[in-house]
Amino acid sequence: AVNVVVNVDGELKGYNTDGTGMLDALANRGVDPRGKSALILGAGGAARAAAFALARSEIASLHISNRTPARAEALASDVSSAHEELEISTSQLEKSPGNVDIVIQATSVGMAGDLSSPLPEGYPFSGDTVLLEMVYAPEETTLVSRALSGGATVVPGLEMLISQALRGFELFTGFPPPRDSMRDALRGRSRC
């Protein structure tokens, strides 16, 4: 999938900032996925970018949960074809494992006033868990609230959006982005 197209000397080049945005947002919170276990909720485009980015970052194991198990299995198959050494498993959302280091929420659940959660009530968030929520509006989804209540480290969706915007700016201009200005602009805009 491509979400940024850049004209390089008359040739169009496509990039996807989802995976790099996710990894940068995690890094900004001091989270290195190398050697850890991760759970990805969803099997669409953002989940796909997250799965491949995590695989490249040398994550130890990956679990993909989706409403439709066949979609989770298809994504797992694609990732394992490119990263044979990676331990990958799948399940339906309701059967997501609770013993992971990082949870990546890559579904649309929680957007625009949706108060539901992609994980069942009582999911075991703890101080050892990191949740990266890709939904950026509202800033605090039901899942984020539950993770915070459990003591988890939360990387809100707005942080990933900011990281994606910074990468897009650099791709378009070739210059380092004005991080603080972009962060302030996005934060102000998200409250509208």
C-alpha positions as semicolon CSV with decimal commas, in nm:
position;residue;x (nm);y (nm);z (nm)
1;A;0,000;0,000;0,000
2;V;0,117;0,351;-0,076
3;N;0,012;0,664;0,114
4;V;0,279;0,909;-0,006
5;V;0,375;0,966;-0,371
6;V;0,682;1,173;-0,452
7;N;0,793;1,302;-0,792
8;V;1,166;1,224;-0,815
9;D;1,308;1,371;-1,137
10;G;0,987;1,297;-1,327
11;E;0,947;0,947;-1,185
12;L;0,669;0,882;-0,933
13;K;0,781;0,683;-0,629
14;G;0,542;0,547;-0,371
15;Y;0,601;0,508;0,001
16;N;0,403;0,387;0,299
17;T;0,454;0,577;0,624
18;D;0,235;0,349;0,840
19;G;0,511;0,108;0,946
20;T;0,778;0,372;0,997
21;G;0,527;0,598;1,175
22;M;0,440;0,316;1,413
23;L;0,804;0,228;1,486
24;D;0,897;0,595;1,532
25;A;0,604;0,650;1,769
26;L;0,713;0,348;1,975
27;A;1,076;0,466;1,975
28;N;0,969;0,812;2,093
29;R;0,827;0,640;2,403
30;G;1,145;0,436;2,453
31;V;0,995;0,111;2,320
32;D;1,220;-0,118;2,112
33;P;1,023;-0,414;1,971
34;R;1,336;-0,624;1,915
35;G;1,305;-0,957;2,095
36;K;0,954;-0,884;2,225
37;S;0,612;-1,033;2,153
38;A;0,337;-0,836;1,982
39;L;-0,034;-0,864;1,919
40;I;-0,180;-0,685;1,618
41;L;-0,555;-0,621;1,624
42;G;-0,687;-0,616;1,268
43;A;-0,571;-0,745;0,931
44;G;-0,625;-0,447;0,698
45;G;-0,373;-0,211;0,543
46;A;-0,246;-0,049;0,863
47;A;-0,217;-0,390;1,033
48;R;-0,024;-0,520;0,731
49;A;0,223;-0,230;0,747
50;A;0,261;-0,284;1,123
51;A;0,319;-0,659;1,084
52;F;0,593;-0,616;0,824
53;A;0,758;-0,330;1,015
54;L;0,760;-0,535;1,336
55;A;0,899;-0,837;1,150
56;R;1,183;-0,622;1,009
57;S;1,253;-0,487;1,358
58;E;1,337;-0,840;1,479
59;I;1,036;-0,895;1,701
60;A;1,046;-1,242;1,860
61;S;0,682;-1,340;1,804
62;L;0,373;-1,193;1,642
63;H;0,006;-1,274;1,693
64;I;-0,257;-1,135;1,454
65;S;-0,619;-1,119;1,572
66;N;-0,906;-1,020;1,346
67;R;-1,285;-1,047;1,333
68;T;-1,241;-1,271;1,028
69;P;-0,984;-1,544;1,102
70;A;-0,918;-1,606;0,730
71;R;-0,791;-1,248;0,689
72;A;-0,560;-1,284;0,990
73;E;-0,431;-1,613;0,848
74;A;-0,370;-1,458;0,504
75;L;-0,170;-1,172;0,657
76;A;0,026;-1,415;0,876
77;S;0,107;-1,625;0,570
78;D;0,233;-1,321;0,378
79;V;0,453;-1,208;0,667
80;S;0,591;-1,557;0,733
81;S;0,676;-1,596;0,362
82;A;0,905;-1,294;0,391
83;H;1,024;-1,364;0,747
84;E;1,039;-1,742;0,788
85;E;1,222;-1,725;1,123
86;L;0,941;-1,528;1,290
87;E;0,696;-1,712;1,513
88;I;0,345;-1,607;1,396
89;S;0,001;-1,713;1,518
90;T;-0,358;-1,597;1,459
91;S;-0,699;-1,588;1,626
92;Q;-1,032;-1,412;1,635
93;L;-1,032;-1,084;1,830
94;E;-1,223;-1,237;2,122
95;K;-0,948;-1,498;2,166
96;S;-0,651;-1,258;2,161
97;P;-0,368;-1,370;2,388
98;G;-0,304;-1,161;2,698
99;N;0,062;-1,245;2,752
100;V;0,226;-1,007;2,501
101;D;0,461;-0,714;2,541
102;I;0,312;-0,486;2,274
103;V;-0,048;-0,449;2,151
104;I;-0,100;-0,266;1,821
105;Q;-0,462;-0,154;1,771
106;A;-0,501;-0,133;1,391
107;T;-0,879;-0,154;1,351
108;S;-1,129;0,130;1,310
109;V;-1,294;0,038;1,641
110;G;-1,308;0,342;1,867
111;M;-1,323;0,608;1,596
112;A;-1,562;0,901;1,601
113;G;-1,750;0,831;1,921
114;D;-1,754;0,451;1,888
115;L;-1,729;0,342;2,251
116;S;-1,665;-0,024;2,178
117;S;-1,329;-0,197;2,207
118;P;-1,161;-0,457;1,985
119;L;-1,054;-0,653;2,295
120;P;-1,291;-0,815;2,542
121;E;-1,361;-0,653;2,879
122;G;-1,102;-0,763;3,132
123;Y;-0,814;-0,798;2,886
124;P;-0,505;-0,821;3,113
125;F;-0,324;-0,491;3,060
126;S;-0,039;-0,437;3,306
127;G;0,261;-0,216;3,368
128;D;0,459;-0,450;3,140
129;T;0,228;-0,392;2,842
130;V;0,260;-0,126;2,573
131;L;-0,050;-0,030;2,372
132;L;-0,008;0,160;2,046
133;E;-0,353;0,288;1,943
134;M;-0,375;0,385;1,576
135;V;-0,708;0,565;1,618
136;Y;-0,625;0,933;1,670
137;A;-0,968;1,088;1,718
138;P;-1,072;1,074;1,991
139;E;-0,733;1,081;2,160
140;E;-0,857;0,857;2,441
141;T;-1,053;0,562;2,309
142;T;-1,221;0,306;2,531
143;L;-0,923;0,075;2,474
144;V;-0,676;0,349;2,574
145;S;-0,875;0,414;2,895
146;R;-0,874;0,045;2,983
147;A;-0,499;0,014;2,911
148;L;-0,421;0,317;3,127
149;S;-0,635;0,177;3,409
150;G;-0,431;-0,144;3,391
151;G;-0,105;0,050;3,418
152;A;0,006;-0,003;3,057
153;T;0,226;0,238;2,866
154;V;0,009;0,398;2,597
155;V;0,125;0,541;2,267
156;P;-0,180;0,734;2,140
157;G;-0,282;0,736;1,775
158;L;-0,196;1,103;1,745
159;E;0,171;1,015;1,810
160;M;0,168;0,775;1,516
161;L;-0,009;1,032;1,297
162;I;0,257;1,290;1,388
163;S;0,535;1,043;1,308
164;Q;0,375;0,969;0,970
165;A;0,341;1,341;0,894
166;L;0,706;1,401;0,984
167;R;0,816;1,120;0,750
168;G;0,589;1,250;0,471
169;F;0,729;1,602;0,506
170;E;1,083;1,468;0,474
171;L;0,992;1,258;0,168
172;F;0,823;1,555;-0,003
173;T;1,086;1,818;0,075
174;G;1,410;1,632;0,139
175;F;1,454;1,841;0,455
176;P;1,422;1,750;0,820
177;P;1,071;1,834;0,941
178;P;0,993;2,113;1,186
179;R;0,892;1,856;1,451
180;D;0,763;2,090;1,719
181;S;0,560;2,304;1,475
182;M;0,402;2,000;1,311
183;R;0,326;1,838;1,647
184;D;0,162;2,160;1,773
185;A;-0,039;2,199;1,451
186;L;-0,169;1,841;1,461
187;R;-0,249;1,856;1,830
188;G;-0,445;2,180;1,785
189;R;-0,630;2,039;1,483
190;S;-0,729;1,714;1,655
191;R;-0,926;1,907;1,920
192;C;-1,156;2,064;1,662
